[in-house]
Amino acid sequence: MTASATDRIERHKAVDRIFHWVAAASIIALLATGLLPVVGVKFPWVTIHWCAGIVLTIAVLVHLACSLTWRKLRCMWIRLRDLRGERAAKYTLAQKLMHHAMSLMTLIVIGTGLPMLARIDTPFWERDPYLLAASTWGVIYVLHGLASLMALTLVMIHVYFSLLPEKRVYLRAMWQGWMARSEVPADHDPDRWPGAPR
Amino acid sequence: MSRDAWGQEVLEGISWDLLPVAFAIGAIVIIGHAIYRLINKSRKA
């Protein structure tokens, strides 16, 4: 789809698009390496898993640094008008809910996954499985496992919706960064998008 | 659950029996929405 420059509405800056696809690739790698061995697909998964975890952690930190501005936070804030079913600005209620749910699961898996690095040998440190008490490790593993299963469910739902024909415009916008004003779905009011040309 | 060096019961991790449950929840949402879309489409046609 080509559109004139004046007809384009910027939806995602390059840094946000790069973050999305890097996070997506690392989350898929983490889910595959974490869960395939559980169902019997045996392979040396640990190194790929923790390396992908480090990539995700760095990507999330960069995203947080770029996103903790008032303008961007406002885009994701759930308001009364979202609950009343009014036209959305940049993100619909469903998109905001998906973002918040996925963010929560990602923060939990990172927060619980990073201490687990102490239990493996890497080129940078020797493992220390006694860093925490056995009961604490148990809580960490339970939270990590639950959050990863919820992330699996969310990823399935997110990928399904992104491939629907009527939602394809969002997928293209996550790749090219913009959508044409004429393409904007009816449940958005593009005049309320921060940064959209008026 | 397992036991630590002092014989106390400790959590080990989640039961991986929950893996098919997580997959099934995702599948139910997807299939449910697909059926809803189909019904809506046939109503509009």
CSV table of C-alpha atoms in Angstrom, one decimal:
chain,number,residue,atom,x,y,z
A,1,MET,CA,0.0,0.0,0.0
A,2,THR,CA,1.5,3.3,-1.0
A,3,ALA,CA,0.2,6.6,0.4
A,4,SER,CA,1.3,10.2,0.0
A,5,ALA,CA,3.4,11.6,2.9
A,6,THR,CA,0.5,13.8,4.0
A,7,ASP,CA,-1.9,10.8,4.1
A,8,ARG,CA,0.4,8.8,6.3
A,9,ILE,CA,-0.1,8.6,10.1
A,10,GLU,CA,3.0,7.5,12.0
A,11,ARG,CA,2.0,4.6,14.2
A,12,HIS,CA,5.3,3.2,15.5
A,13,LYS,CA,8.8,4.7,15.5
A,14,ALA,CA,11.7,2.6,14.3
A,15,VAL,CA,13.0,2.0,17.8
A,16,ASP,CA,9.6,0.7,18.9
A,17,ARG,CA,9.3,-1.6,15.8
A,18,ILE,CA,12.8,-3.0,16.4
A,19,PHE,CA,11.9,-3.6,20.0
A,20,HIS,CA,8.7,-5.4,19.0
A,21,TRP,CA,10.3,-7.8,16.6
A,22,VAL,CA,13.4,-8.4,18.8
A,23,ALA,CA,11.1,-9.1,21.8
A,24,ALA,CA,8.9,-11.4,19.6
A,25,ALA,CA,11.9,-13.4,18.4
A,26,SER,CA,13.4,-13.8,21.8
A,27,ILE,CA,10.0,-14.7,23.4
A,28,ILE,CA,9.4,-17.4,20.8
A,29,ALA,CA,13.0,-18.7,21.3
A,30,LEU,CA,12.4,-18.7,25.1
A,31,LEU,CA,9.0,-20.5,24.8
A,32,ALA,CA,10.4,-23.0,22.4
A,33,THR,CA,13.6,-23.8,24.4
A,34,GLY,CA,11.7,-23.8,27.7
A,35,LEU,CA,8.7,-25.8,26.7
A,36,LEU,CA,9.7,-28.2,23.9
A,37,PRO,CA,11.9,-30.3,26.3
A,38,VAL,CA,8.9,-30.6,28.6
A,39,VAL,CA,6.9,-32.3,25.8
A,40,GLY,CA,9.8,-34.6,25.0
A,41,VAL,CA,11.8,-32.8,22.3
A,42,LYS,CA,15.3,-33.2,23.8
A,43,PHE,CA,18.1,-30.9,22.7
A,44,PRO,CA,20.7,-28.7,24.5
A,45,TRP,CA,18.3,-25.9,25.3
A,46,VAL,CA,19.8,-24.1,28.3
A,47,THR,CA,22.4,-21.9,26.6
A,48,ILE,CA,20.0,-20.7,23.9
A,49,HIS,CA,17.4,-20.1,26.6
A,50,TRP,CA,19.4,-17.9,28.9
A,51,CYS,CA,21.0,-16.0,26.0
A,52,ALA,CA,17.6,-15.3,24.5
A,53,GLY,CA,16.6,-14.2,28.1
A,54,ILE,CA,19.4,-11.7,28.2
A,55,VAL,CA,18.4,-10.3,24.8
A,56,LEU,CA,14.8,-9.9,26.0
A,57,THR,CA,16.0,-8.2,29.2
A,58,ILE,CA,18.1,-5.7,27.3
A,59,ALA,CA,15.3,-5.0,24.8
A,60,VAL,CA,12.8,-4.5,27.6
A,61,LEU,CA,15.1,-2.1,29.4
A,62,VAL,CA,15.6,-0.1,26.2
A,63,HIS,CA,11.8,-0.1,25.6
A,64,LEU,CA,11.2,1.1,29.2
A,65,ALA,CA,13.8,3.9,28.8
A,66,CYS,CA,12.1,5.1,25.5
A,67,SER,CA,8.5,4.7,26.7
A,68,LEU,CA,8.6,6.2,30.2
A,69,THR,CA,7.5,9.6,28.8
A,70,TRP,CA,4.2,11.2,29.6
A,71,ARG,CA,3.1,11.1,25.9
A,72,LYS,CA,3.7,7.4,25.5
A,73,LEU,CA,2.3,6.4,28.8
A,74,ARG,CA,-0.9,8.3,28.0
A,75,CYS,CA,-1.3,6.2,24.9
A,76,MET,CA,-1.4,3.0,27.0
A,77,TRP,CA,-3.4,4.3,29.9
A,78,ILE,CA,-6.8,2.7,30.2
A,79,ARG,CA,-9.4,5.4,30.6
A,80,LEU,CA,-13.2,5.5,31.4
A,81,ARG,CA,-13.8,6.3,27.7
A,82,ASP,CA,-12.2,3.0,26.8
A,83,LEU,CA,-14.6,1.2,29.1
A,84,ARG,CA,-17.5,3.1,27.8
A,85,GLY,CA,-16.8,1.8,24.3
A,86,GLU,CA,-15.9,5.2,22.7
A,87,ARG,CA,-13.6,5.4,19.7
A,88,ALA,CA,-10.0,4.8,20.7
A,89,ALA,CA,-7.1,7.2,20.1
A,90,LYS,CA,-4.0,5.2,19.2
A,91,TYR,CA,-4.7,1.9,20.9
A,92,THR,CA,-8.0,0.2,21.4
A,93,LEU,CA,-8.9,-1.3,24.8
A,94,ALA,CA,-8.1,-4.8,23.6
A,95,GLN,CA,-4.6,-3.6,22.4
A,96,LYS,CA,-4.0,-1.9,25.7
A,97,LEU,CA,-5.1,-5.0,27.7
A,98,MET,CA,-2.8,-7.3,25.5
A,99,HIS,CA,0.1,-4.9,26.1
A,100,HIS,CA,-0.4,-4.8,29.9
A,101,ALA,CA,-0.9,-8.5,30.2
A,102,MET,CA,2.1,-9.3,28.1
A,103,SER,CA,4.2,-6.7,29.9
A,104,LEU,CA,3.3,-8.2,33.3
A,105,MET,CA,4.2,-11.8,32.2
A,106,THR,CA,7.4,-10.6,30.6
A,107,LEU,CA,8.5,-8.7,33.7
A,108,ILE,CA,7.7,-11.7,35.9
A,109,VAL,CA,9.7,-14.1,33.7
A,110,ILE,CA,12.6,-11.7,33.6
A,111,GLY,CA,12.5,-11.0,37.3
A,112,THR,CA,12.4,-14.7,38.1
A,113,GLY,CA,14.7,-15.8,35.3
A,114,LEU,CA,17.6,-13.5,36.1
A,115,PRO,CA,18.2,-15.1,39.6
A,116,MET,CA,18.2,-18.5,37.8
A,117,LEU,CA,21.4,-17.4,36.0
A,118,ALA,CA,23.1,-18.1,39.3
A,119,ARG,CA,22.4,-21.8,38.9
A,120,ILE,CA,24.2,-22.3,35.6
A,121,ASP,CA,27.9,-22.2,34.6
A,122,THR,CA,28.6,-19.5,32.0
A,123,PRO,CA,31.9,-18.0,30.6
A,124,PHE,CA,31.4,-15.2,33.1
A,125,TRP,CA,30.6,-17.0,36.4
A,126,GLU,CA,30.5,-20.4,38.1
A,127,ARG,CA,27.1,-21.6,39.3
A,128,ASP,CA,26.0,-21.3,42.9
A,129,PRO,CA,22.8,-23.2,43.4
A,130,TYR,CA,22.8,-22.4,47.1
A,131,LEU,CA,22.5,-18.6,46.5
A,132,LEU,CA,18.9,-18.8,47.8
A,133,ALA,CA,17.0,-21.2,50.0
A,134,ALA,CA,15.3,-24.2,48.4
A,135,SER,CA,11.9,-22.8,49.3
A,136,THR,CA,12.7,-19.5,47.6
A,137,TRP,CA,13.9,-21.3,44.5
A,138,GLY,CA,10.6,-23.2,44.5
A,139,VAL,CA,8.6,-19.9,44.5
A,140,ILE,CA,10.8,-18.5,41.8
A,141,TYR,CA,10.3,-21.6,39.6
A,142,VAL,CA,6.6,-21.6,40.2
A,143,LEU,CA,6.2,-17.9,39.2
A,144,HIS,CA,8.5,-18.4,36.2
A,145,GLY,CA,6.6,-21.4,35.0
A,146,LEU,CA,3.1,-19.9,35.5
A,147,ALA,CA,4.1,-16.6,33.8
A,148,SER,CA,5.6,-18.5,30.8
A,149,LEU,CA,2.5,-20.6,30.3
A,150,MET,CA,0.3,-17.4,30.4
A,151,ALA,CA,2.7,-15.8,28.0
A,152,LEU,CA,2.2,-18.8,25.7
A,153,THR,CA,-1.5,-18.3,25.8
A,154,LEU,CA,-1.2,-14.6,25.1
A,155,VAL,CA,1.2,-15.1,22.2
A,156,MET,CA,-1.2,-17.6,20.6
A,157,ILE,CA,-4.0,-15.0,20.9
A,158,HIS,CA,-1.9,-12.1,19.8
A,159,VAL,CA,-0.6,-13.9,16.6
A,160,TYR,CA,-4.1,-15.0,15.7
A,161,PHE,CA,-5.5,-11.5,15.9
A,162,SER,CA,-2.5,-10.0,14.0
A,163,LEU,CA,-3.2,-12.4,11.1
A,164,LEU,CA,-6.9,-11.6,10.7
A,165,PRO,CA,-7.6,-9.8,7.5
A,166,GLU,CA,-9.3,-6.8,9.2
A,167,LYS,CA,-6.3,-6.5,11.6
A,168,ARG,CA,-3.6,-6.8,8.9
A,169,VAL,CA,-3.2,-3.1,8.8
A,170,TYR,CA,-1.8,-3.2,12.3
A,171,LEU,CA,0.7,-5.9,11.3
A,172,ARG,CA,1.8,-3.8,8.3
A,173,ALA,CA,2.1,-0.7,10.5
A,174,MET,CA,4.3,-2.7,12.9
A,175,TRP,CA,6.6,-3.4,10.0
A,176,GLN,CA,6.6,-0.2,8.0
A,177,GLY,CA,5.8,2.2,10.9
A,178,TRP,CA,2.7,4.0,9.4
A,179,MET,CA,-0.8,3.5,8.1
A,180,ALA,CA,-2.7,5.6,5.6
A,181,ARG,CA,-5.4,7.8,7.1
A,182,SER,CA,-7.9,6.0,4.9
A,183,GLU,CA,-6.9,2.7,6.3
A,184,VAL,CA,-7.3,3.6,9.9
A,185,PRO,CA,-9.9,1.2,11.4
A,186,ALA,CA,-13.3,2.7,12.4
A,187,ASP,CA,-12.7,2.2,16.1
A,188,HIS,CA,-9.9,4.7,16.1
A,189,ASP,CA,-10.0,8.5,16.0
A,190,PRO,CA,-6.7,9.4,14.3
A,191,ASP,CA,-7.0,13.0,15.3
A,192,ARG,CA,-6.4,12.0,18.8
A,193,TRP,CA,-3.2,10.1,18.0
A,194,PRO,CA,-0.2,11.9,19.4
A,195,GLY,CA,2.0,12.9,16.4
A,196,ALA,CA,-0.6,12.3,13.7
A,197,PRO,CA,-0.8,15.1,11.1
A,198,ARG,CA,-4.1,17.0,11.4
B,1,MET,CA,6.8,-30.6,45.7
B,2,SER,CA,10.0,-32.2,47.1
B,3,ARG,CA,12.0,-32.3,50.3
B,4,ASP,CA,15.0,-30.2,51.2
B,5,ALA,CA,18.1,-31.3,53.0
B,6,TRP,CA,16.2,-31.0,56.4
B,7,GLY,CA,13.3,-33.1,55.2
B,8,GLN,CA,10.9,-30.1,54.9
B,9,GLU,CA,8.5,-30.0,52.0
B,10,VAL,CA,9.4,-27.4,49.5
B,11,LEU,CA,8.0,-26.2,46.2
B,12,GLU,CA,10.0,-27.3,43.2
B,13,GLY,CA,8.1,-25.8,40.3
B,14,ILE,CA,4.8,-25.9,38.5
B,15,SER,CA,3.2,-29.1,37.3
B,16,TRP,CA,3.7,-29.3,33.6
B,17,ASP,CA,0.3,-30.8,33.3
B,18,LEU,CA,-0.7,-27.2,33.1
B,19,LEU,CA,1.0,-26.8,29.7
B,20,PRO,CA,-1.9,-28.4,27.7
B,21,VAL,CA,-4.3,-26.2,29.8
B,22,ALA,CA,-2.5,-23.0,28.7
B,23,PHE,CA,-2.5,-24.2,25.1
B,24,ALA,CA,-6.2,-25.2,25.4
B,25,ILE,CA,-7.2,-21.8,26.7
B,26,GLY,CA,-5.5,-20.1,23.8
B,27,ALA,CA,-7.1,-22.5,21.4
B,28,ILE,CA,-10.6,-21.9,22.9
B,29,VAL,CA,-10.3,-18.1,22.6
B,30,ILE,CA,-9.1,-18.5,19.0
B,31,ILE,CA,-11.8,-21.0,17.9
B,32,GLY,CA,-14.5,-19.1,19.8
B,33,HIS,CA,-13.6,-15.8,18.1
B,34,ALA,CA,-13.4,-17.5,14.7
B,35,ILE,CA,-16.9,-18.9,15.2
B,36,TYR,CA,-18.1,-15.5,16.3
B,37,ARG,CA,-16.6,-13.9,13.2
B,38,LEU,CA,-18.3,-16.5,11.0
B,39,ILE,CA,-21.7,-16.0,12.6
B,40,ASN,CA,-21.3,-12.2,12.3
B,41,LYS,CA,-20.3,-12.5,8.6
B,42,SER,CA,-23.3,-14.7,7.7
B,43,ARG,CA,-25.6,-12.3,9.5
B,44,LYS,CA,-24.3,-9.3,7.5
B,45,ALA,CA,-24.5,-11.3,4.2
